[in-house]
Short mmCIF file of C-alpha atoms in Angstrom, two decimals:
data_model
loop_
_atom_site.label_atom_id
_atom_site.label_comp_id
_atom_site.label_asym_id
_atom_site.label_seq_id
_atom_site.Cartn_x
_atom_site.Cartn_y
_atom_site.Cartn_z
CA MET A 1 130.82 114.69 82.72
CA ILE A 2 130.11 111.08 83.51
CA GLN A 3 131.92 108.42 81.51
CA PRO A 4 132.30 104.65 81.81
CA GLN A 5 133.99 103.66 85.07
CA THR A 6 132.56 106.68 86.88
CA HIS A 7 131.08 105.91 90.29
CA LEU A 8 127.84 107.66 91.10
CA ASN A 9 125.77 107.91 94.24
CA VAL A 10 122.21 106.73 94.06
CA ALA A 11 119.68 109.43 94.88
CA ASP A 12 116.68 107.23 95.58
CA ASN A 13 115.54 104.42 97.86
CA SER A 14 115.63 101.67 95.25
CA GLY A 15 118.20 99.64 97.21
CA ALA A 16 121.36 100.51 95.32
CA ARG A 17 123.92 102.75 97.00
CA GLU A 18 126.60 103.18 94.38
CA LEU A 19 126.62 102.68 90.64
CA MET A 20 129.43 102.47 88.16
CA CYS A 21 128.65 103.75 84.70
CA ILE A 22 129.22 101.27 81.89
CA ARG A 23 127.72 102.96 78.86
CA ILE A 24 125.94 106.12 77.82
CA ILE A 25 122.64 105.65 76.04
CA GLY A 26 122.11 107.85 73.03
CA ALA A 27 124.59 108.28 70.24
CA SER A 28 126.90 105.35 69.73
CA ASN A 29 130.14 107.11 70.48
CA ARG A 30 129.32 109.69 73.15
CA ARG A 31 132.19 110.60 75.42
CA TYR A 32 130.46 112.16 78.41
CA ALA A 33 127.05 112.15 79.98
CA HIS A 34 125.48 115.10 81.75
CA ILE A 35 122.39 115.78 83.83
CA GLY A 36 119.37 114.21 82.16
CA ASP A 37 121.21 111.52 80.22
CA VAL A 38 120.38 107.87 80.67
CA ILE A 39 123.28 105.54 81.39
CA VAL A 40 123.70 101.81 81.81
CA ALA A 41 125.33 101.08 85.14
CA VAL A 42 126.28 98.19 87.35
CA ILE A 43 125.46 98.26 91.05
CA LYS A 44 128.65 98.32 93.07
CA ASP A 45 127.11 98.65 96.51
CA ALA A 46 123.61 97.90 97.66
CA VAL A 47 121.48 98.07 100.77
CA PRO A 48 120.77 94.52 102.05
CA ASN A 49 117.36 92.86 101.69
CA MET A 50 116.13 95.01 98.83
CA PRO A 51 115.02 94.03 95.32
CA LEU A 52 118.21 95.43 93.74
CA GLU A 53 121.44 93.58 94.46
CA ARG A 54 125.11 94.11 93.94
CA SER A 55 126.49 93.48 90.39
CA GLU A 56 123.11 93.89 88.75
CA VAL A 57 123.03 95.87 85.53
CA VAL A 58 120.45 98.66 85.55
CA ARG A 59 119.60 101.85 83.75
CA ALA A 60 119.81 105.16 85.52
CA VAL A 61 119.29 108.81 84.76
CA ILE A 62 121.85 111.32 85.99
CA VAL A 63 120.39 113.95 88.30
CA ARG A 64 123.43 115.70 89.79
CA THR A 65 126.93 116.26 88.50
CA CYS A 66 130.01 117.97 89.83
CA LYS A 67 130.44 119.48 86.39
CA GLU A 68 128.48 122.70 86.06
CA LEU A 69 125.17 122.82 84.29
CA LYS A 70 124.70 126.03 82.31
CA ARG A 71 121.33 127.56 81.70
CA ASP A 72 120.34 129.97 78.95
CA ASN A 73 119.73 132.77 81.41
CA GLY A 74 123.36 132.58 82.51
CA MET A 75 122.75 130.65 85.70
CA ILE A 76 125.30 127.95 86.46
CA ILE A 77 124.51 125.10 88.83
CA ARG A 78 127.17 122.85 90.28
CA TYR A 79 126.50 120.11 92.79
CA ASP A 80 128.87 118.49 95.21
CA ASP A 81 128.48 114.94 93.99
CA ASN A 82 127.54 112.82 90.99
CA ALA A 83 124.20 111.12 91.53
CA ALA A 84 121.69 109.13 89.53
CA VAL A 85 118.21 107.70 89.95
CA VAL A 86 117.64 104.08 88.92
CA ILE A 87 114.88 103.68 86.35
CA ASP A 88 113.32 100.73 84.58
CA GLN A 89 112.81 100.09 80.88
CA GLU A 90 109.61 102.13 80.77
CA GLY A 91 111.26 105.14 82.37
CA ASN A 92 109.59 104.83 85.77
CA PRO A 93 111.86 105.28 88.77
CA LYS A 94 112.49 102.02 90.60
CA GLY A 95 112.59 103.67 94.00
CA THR A 96 109.63 105.43 95.55
CA ARG A 97 111.37 108.48 96.97
CA VAL A 98 114.17 110.65 95.65
CA PHE A 99 116.73 112.44 97.82
CA GLY A 100 118.62 115.65 97.37
CA ALA A 101 118.12 118.50 94.93
CA ILE A 102 117.02 117.78 91.38
CA ALA A 103 117.66 120.15 88.49
CA ARG A 104 114.55 121.38 86.74
CA GLU A 105 115.98 120.46 83.35
CA LEU A 106 114.73 116.94 83.99
CA ARG A 107 111.20 118.18 83.46
CA GLN A 108 111.95 119.18 79.88
CA ILE A 109 113.49 115.79 79.14
CA ASN A 110 110.25 114.04 80.17
CA PHE A 111 111.43 112.90 83.59
CA THR A 112 108.66 114.80 85.37
CA LYS A 113 108.05 111.71 87.51
CA ILE A 114 111.39 112.15 89.20
CA VAL A 115 110.79 115.88 89.58
CA SER A 116 107.42 115.21 91.22
CA LEU A 117 109.11 112.97 93.78
CA ALA A 118 111.89 115.46 94.46
CA PRO A 119 112.08 117.23 97.82
CA GLU A 120 113.77 120.22 96.25
CA VAL A 121 113.85 121.33 92.63
CA SER A 122 116.65 123.75 91.87
CA MET B 1 135.09 170.03 117.41
CA ALA B 2 136.56 171.60 114.37
CA ALA B 3 133.94 170.66 111.82
CA SER B 4 130.37 169.94 112.73
CA LEU B 5 129.14 167.00 110.75
CA HIS B 6 126.17 167.32 108.50
CA THR B 7 126.67 163.97 106.89
CA ARG B 8 123.31 162.25 106.84
CA PHE B 9 123.59 158.52 107.27
CA SER B 10 121.76 157.43 104.12
CA ALA B 11 121.56 153.81 103.07
CA SER B 12 123.75 154.33 100.08
CA SER B 13 126.35 156.75 101.31
CA LEU B 14 129.92 155.79 102.11
CA ILE B 15 132.31 157.83 104.14
CA SER B 16 135.42 158.01 102.01
CA SER B 17 138.95 158.08 103.27
CA HIS B 18 139.21 161.69 102.14
CA ASP B 19 136.47 162.59 104.61
CA LEU B 20 138.24 160.60 107.30
CA CYS B 21 141.34 162.73 106.91
CA HIS B 22 139.37 165.88 107.38
CA LEU B 23 137.52 164.51 110.35
CA SER B 24 140.57 163.41 112.29
CA PRO B 25 141.70 165.85 114.95
CA HIS B 26 145.32 165.80 113.73
CA ALA B 27 146.46 168.47 111.32
CA ASN B 28 148.59 166.18 109.18
CA GLY B 29 145.93 163.93 107.65
CA TRP B 30 147.78 160.71 106.85
CA LYS B 31 149.93 160.58 109.94
CA SER B 32 146.92 159.76 112.02
CA SER B 33 146.14 156.74 109.91
CA HIS B 34 148.11 154.46 112.18
CA MET B 35 144.78 154.01 113.89
CA PRO B 36 142.86 151.19 112.16
CA ALA B 37 140.48 152.56 109.57
CA SER B 38 137.48 150.69 110.92
CA TYR B 39 137.93 152.32 114.31
CA LYS B 40 138.03 155.73 112.76
CA LEU B 41 134.96 154.93 110.68
CA GLY B 42 133.19 153.84 113.82
CA ARG B 43 134.04 157.06 115.59
CA THR B 44 132.89 159.00 112.56
CA ILE B 45 129.57 157.21 112.49
CA GLN B 46 129.11 157.87 116.19
CA ARG B 47 129.76 161.54 115.69
CA SER B 48 127.49 161.72 112.68
CA LEU B 49 124.70 159.92 114.49
CA ARG B 50 125.00 162.01 117.59
CA GLY B 51 122.44 164.47 116.37
CA SER B 52 120.03 161.87 115.03
CA SER B 53 117.68 159.63 116.87
CA VAL B 54 119.38 156.42 115.73
CA VAL B 55 121.68 154.64 118.14
CA SER B 56 124.98 153.56 116.67
CA PRO B 57 125.56 149.81 116.40
CA MET B 58 128.84 150.09 118.28
CA ALA B 59 127.11 151.14 121.48
CA LEU B 60 124.98 148.01 121.78
CA ALA B 61 126.72 144.99 123.19
CA ALA B 62 124.17 142.52 124.43
CA ASN B 63 121.07 142.35 122.21
CA ALA B 64 122.85 143.59 119.14
CA SER B 65 121.17 141.65 116.35
CA GLN B 66 117.54 142.52 117.10
CA ASP B 67 118.25 146.20 117.56
CA THR B 68 120.47 146.42 114.52
CA ASP B 69 117.73 144.73 112.49
CA ASP B 70 115.29 147.35 113.67
CA MET B 71 117.79 150.07 112.95
CA TYR B 72 118.37 148.81 109.41
CA ASP B 73 114.64 148.47 108.83
CA ASP B 74 114.22 152.06 109.96
CA LEU B 75 116.94 153.27 107.67
CA PHE B 76 115.60 151.38 104.68
CA LYS B 77 112.17 152.78 105.24
CA LYS B 78 113.47 156.28 105.47
CA TYR B 79 116.13 156.36 102.82
CA GLY B 80 116.19 153.16 100.84
CA LYS B 81 114.92 152.96 97.28
CA VAL B 82 114.17 150.10 94.93
CA VAL B 83 116.89 149.76 92.33
CA TYR B 84 115.74 146.63 90.52
CA LYS B 85 112.54 144.62 90.61
CA SER B 86 112.15 141.25 88.94
CA SER B 87 109.82 141.74 85.99
CA ASP B 88 107.99 138.43 86.06
CA GLN B 89 106.15 139.00 89.31
CA LYS B 90 102.44 139.33 88.67
CA SER B 91 100.04 141.39 90.66
CA PRO B 92 97.91 139.42 93.13
CA THR B 93 94.73 139.76 91.06
CA ALA B 94 96.43 138.46 87.93
CA GLU B 95 97.76 135.52 89.90
CA VAL B 96 94.34 134.64 91.23
CA ASP B 97 92.90 134.81 87.72
CA ASP B 98 95.62 132.49 86.47
CA ASP B 99 94.92 130.07 89.28
CA ALA B 100 91.20 130.13 88.57
CA GLU B 101 91.84 129.36 84.92
CA CYS B 102 94.10 126.44 85.76
CA LEU B 103 91.56 125.23 88.29
CA SER B 104 88.79 125.14 85.70
CA PHE B 105 91.10 123.30 83.31
CA ALA B 106 92.01 120.76 85.98
CA VAL B 107 88.37 120.20 86.95
CA ALA B 108 87.49 119.63 83.29
CA LEU B 109 90.22 117.00 83.04
CA ALA B 110 89.00 115.36 86.23
CA LYS B 111 85.52 115.19 84.74
CA ILE B 112 86.85 113.33 81.72
CA ALA B 113 88.66 110.87 83.93
CA SER B 114 85.49 110.14 85.85
CA ASP B 115 83.58 109.70 82.56
CA VAL B 116 85.97 106.93 81.60
CA LYS B 117 85.35 105.31 84.99
CA ALA B 118 88.74 106.02 86.51
CA ALA B 119 88.73 105.57 90.26
CA ASP B 120 89.82 107.67 93.17
CA ILE B 121 90.36 110.98 91.42
CA LYS B 122 92.16 113.50 93.57
CA LEU B 123 92.93 117.09 92.68
CA LEU B 124 95.64 118.68 94.79
CA PHE B 125 96.56 122.33 94.87
CA VAL B 126 100.34 122.18 95.17
CA LYS B 127 101.27 125.75 94.34
CA PRO B 128 102.32 126.62 97.91
CA LEU B 129 104.59 123.57 98.07
CA VAL B 130 106.09 123.39 94.63
CA TYR B 131 107.08 126.23 92.34
CA TRP B 132 107.07 124.45 89.03
CA THR B 133 103.38 123.60 88.81
CA LYS B 134 100.02 124.47 90.34
CA PHE B 135 97.77 121.41 90.33
CA PHE B 136 98.26 117.68 90.53
CA LEU B 137 95.53 115.41 89.27
CA ILE B 138 96.03 111.86 90.54
CA THR B 139 93.82 109.06 89.33
CA THR B 140 93.74 105.28 89.09
CA ALA B 141 92.96 103.31 85.96
CA PHE B 142 92.58 99.55 85.87
CA SER B 143 94.00 98.52 82.51
CA ARG B 144 96.26 99.86 79.82
CA PRO B 145 93.46 100.38 77.27
CA GLN B 146 91.68 102.44 79.90
CA ILE B 147 94.83 104.50 80.44
CA ASP B 148 95.04 105.00 76.68
CA ALA B 149 91.42 106.13 76.59
CA ILE B 150 91.92 108.63 79.41
CA ARG B 151 95.07 109.93 77.80
CA ASN B 152 93.53 110.41 74.37
CA ARG B 153 90.42 112.12 75.67
CA ILE B 154 92.42 114.43 77.92
CA ASN B 155 94.72 115.34 75.05
CA ASP B 156 91.78 116.03 72.75
CA LEU B 157 90.01 118.25 75.25
CA ALA B 158 93.16 120.16 76.08
CA GLU B 159 93.97 120.80 72.45
CA LYS B 160 90.50 121.77 71.33
CA GLN B 161 89.23 123.81 74.21
CA TYR B 162 92.31 125.21 75.87
CA GLY B 163 95.00 124.96 73.21
CA LYS B 164 97.41 123.21 75.55
CA PHE B 165 99.64 120.35 74.55
CA ALA B 166 100.96 117.74 76.90
CA THR B 167 104.51 116.55 77.29
CA GLY B 168 105.17 113.33 79.11
CA ASP B 169 104.27 109.78 78.29
CA THR B 170 103.13 109.03 74.77
CA LYS B 171 102.26 105.40 75.47
CA ALA B 172 100.44 103.82 78.35
CA ASN B 173 102.69 103.04 81.28
CA SER B 174 102.11 101.72 84.76
CA TRP B 175 102.60 105.31 85.86
CA THR B 176 101.47 107.58 83.03
CA LEU B 177 102.21 111.23 83.37
CA LEU B 178 100.82 114.14 81.33
CA ASP B 179 102.44 117.49 81.91
CA PHE B 180 100.37 120.51 80.91
CA GLY B 181 102.64 123.06 82.52
CA ASP B 182 100.44 124.26 85.35
CA VAL B 183 98.54 121.00 85.71
CA VAL B 184 100.24 117.62 85.94
CA VAL B 185 98.11 114.50 85.50
CA HIS B 186 99.24 111.21 87.08
CA ILE B 187 97.48 108.03 85.99
CA PHE B 188 98.45 104.99 88.03
CA LEU B 189 97.65 101.32 87.93
CA PRO B 190 96.33 100.27 91.33
CA GLU B 191 99.54 98.59 92.56
CA GLN B 192 101.69 101.51 91.47
CA ARG B 193 99.49 103.96 93.31
CA GLU B 194 100.08 102.04 96.51
CA ILE B 195 103.80 101.78 95.86
CA TYR B 196 104.52 105.42 95.00
CA ASN B 197 101.90 106.93 97.32
CA LEU B 198 102.09 110.47 95.97
CA GLU B 199 99.23 111.62 98.18
CA GLU B 200 101.35 110.92 101.23
CA PHE B 201 104.29 112.79 99.76
CA TYR B 202 102.08 115.79 99.08
CA ALA B 203 99.99 115.46 102.21
CA ASN B 204 100.37 119.18 102.88
CA ALA B 205 98.68 120.17 99.66
CA THR B 206 95.07 121.32 99.90
CA PRO B 207 92.75 118.84 98.20
CA ILE B 208 90.06 120.36 96.02
CA GLU B 209 86.47 119.17 96.10
CA LEU B 210 85.34 117.76 92.79
CA PRO B 211 81.78 118.64 91.79
CA PHE B 212 80.80 115.19 90.58
CA GLU B 213 80.47 111.65 91.85
CA ASN B 214 83.85 110.33 92.85
CA GLU B 215 84.11 106.56 92.98
CA GLN B 216 86.01 105.69 96.13
CA ARG B 217 87.73 102.35 96.19
CA PHE B 218 86.87 100.19 99.13
CA GLY B 219 89.41 98.94 101.58
CA ARG B 220 91.91 101.80 101.19
#
């Protein structure tokens, strides 16, 4: 359940370390974003000497949430942090490697690129 | 010993508290329960195992874990039974057939890519590394119209001959991905291939020899 003002970790090596959500892409008045949703975020903390800098506005897709993700077979997945992967306008990830576990729901939402870079798909 | 024990130590049996009362040497059953129940259970197991060839876990102090593992393996072999088996596990022959089918599909796609003059086609068998797919087909195209051409031809072949539809990118992209379920096709522009370097990430996957001329790019 990510909403504007939520701080998220960055799960890739794009250069950003922490993002703050500004807006949820999709319907105009959506309250919360979940795993697989694209958000607009501002970079609050960045690694030095990388292409992405602090206070840049980027798009990101949410890959982990502390709010449970329910599957149709009854399985419930809950992560320990909120994390996102920075993407560009075409939907390609800006970083080259992704860290941490990625939910396999991202494959159905056409983010197979992130899944193919993931070390662990849960 | 008042009662000789015929309780066989099966994998599913539990020694109930009722049995414990009978097994205790005191006449008044519950008065003896000031001893901790686990201690009594241990003594009971030792008595019940006295006649059998299995050594009780309580007797082993030093190398407990290895011997208890062996003991449990023994017990499972003798008395254990399968209660539930997941139904989507295929037999080994069916799996190999599936893999062979996907392999032929992937090789057909690779052939198309080489017809359109895509460079550096690599087919990786990633099933041992990754559970969600079997083959990765990685190729380089040099312009967006070429990527469009590869994409359209691959989609046509997949639909007509194999009846498979791709999810993934619908327009050309610097990294275009086509997801056929068991086979995932990655089409890169040359710079993107260097940047993302998927072959390095999947270096442990077995590459598969392609039966046609593969144009290798110089200076890689």
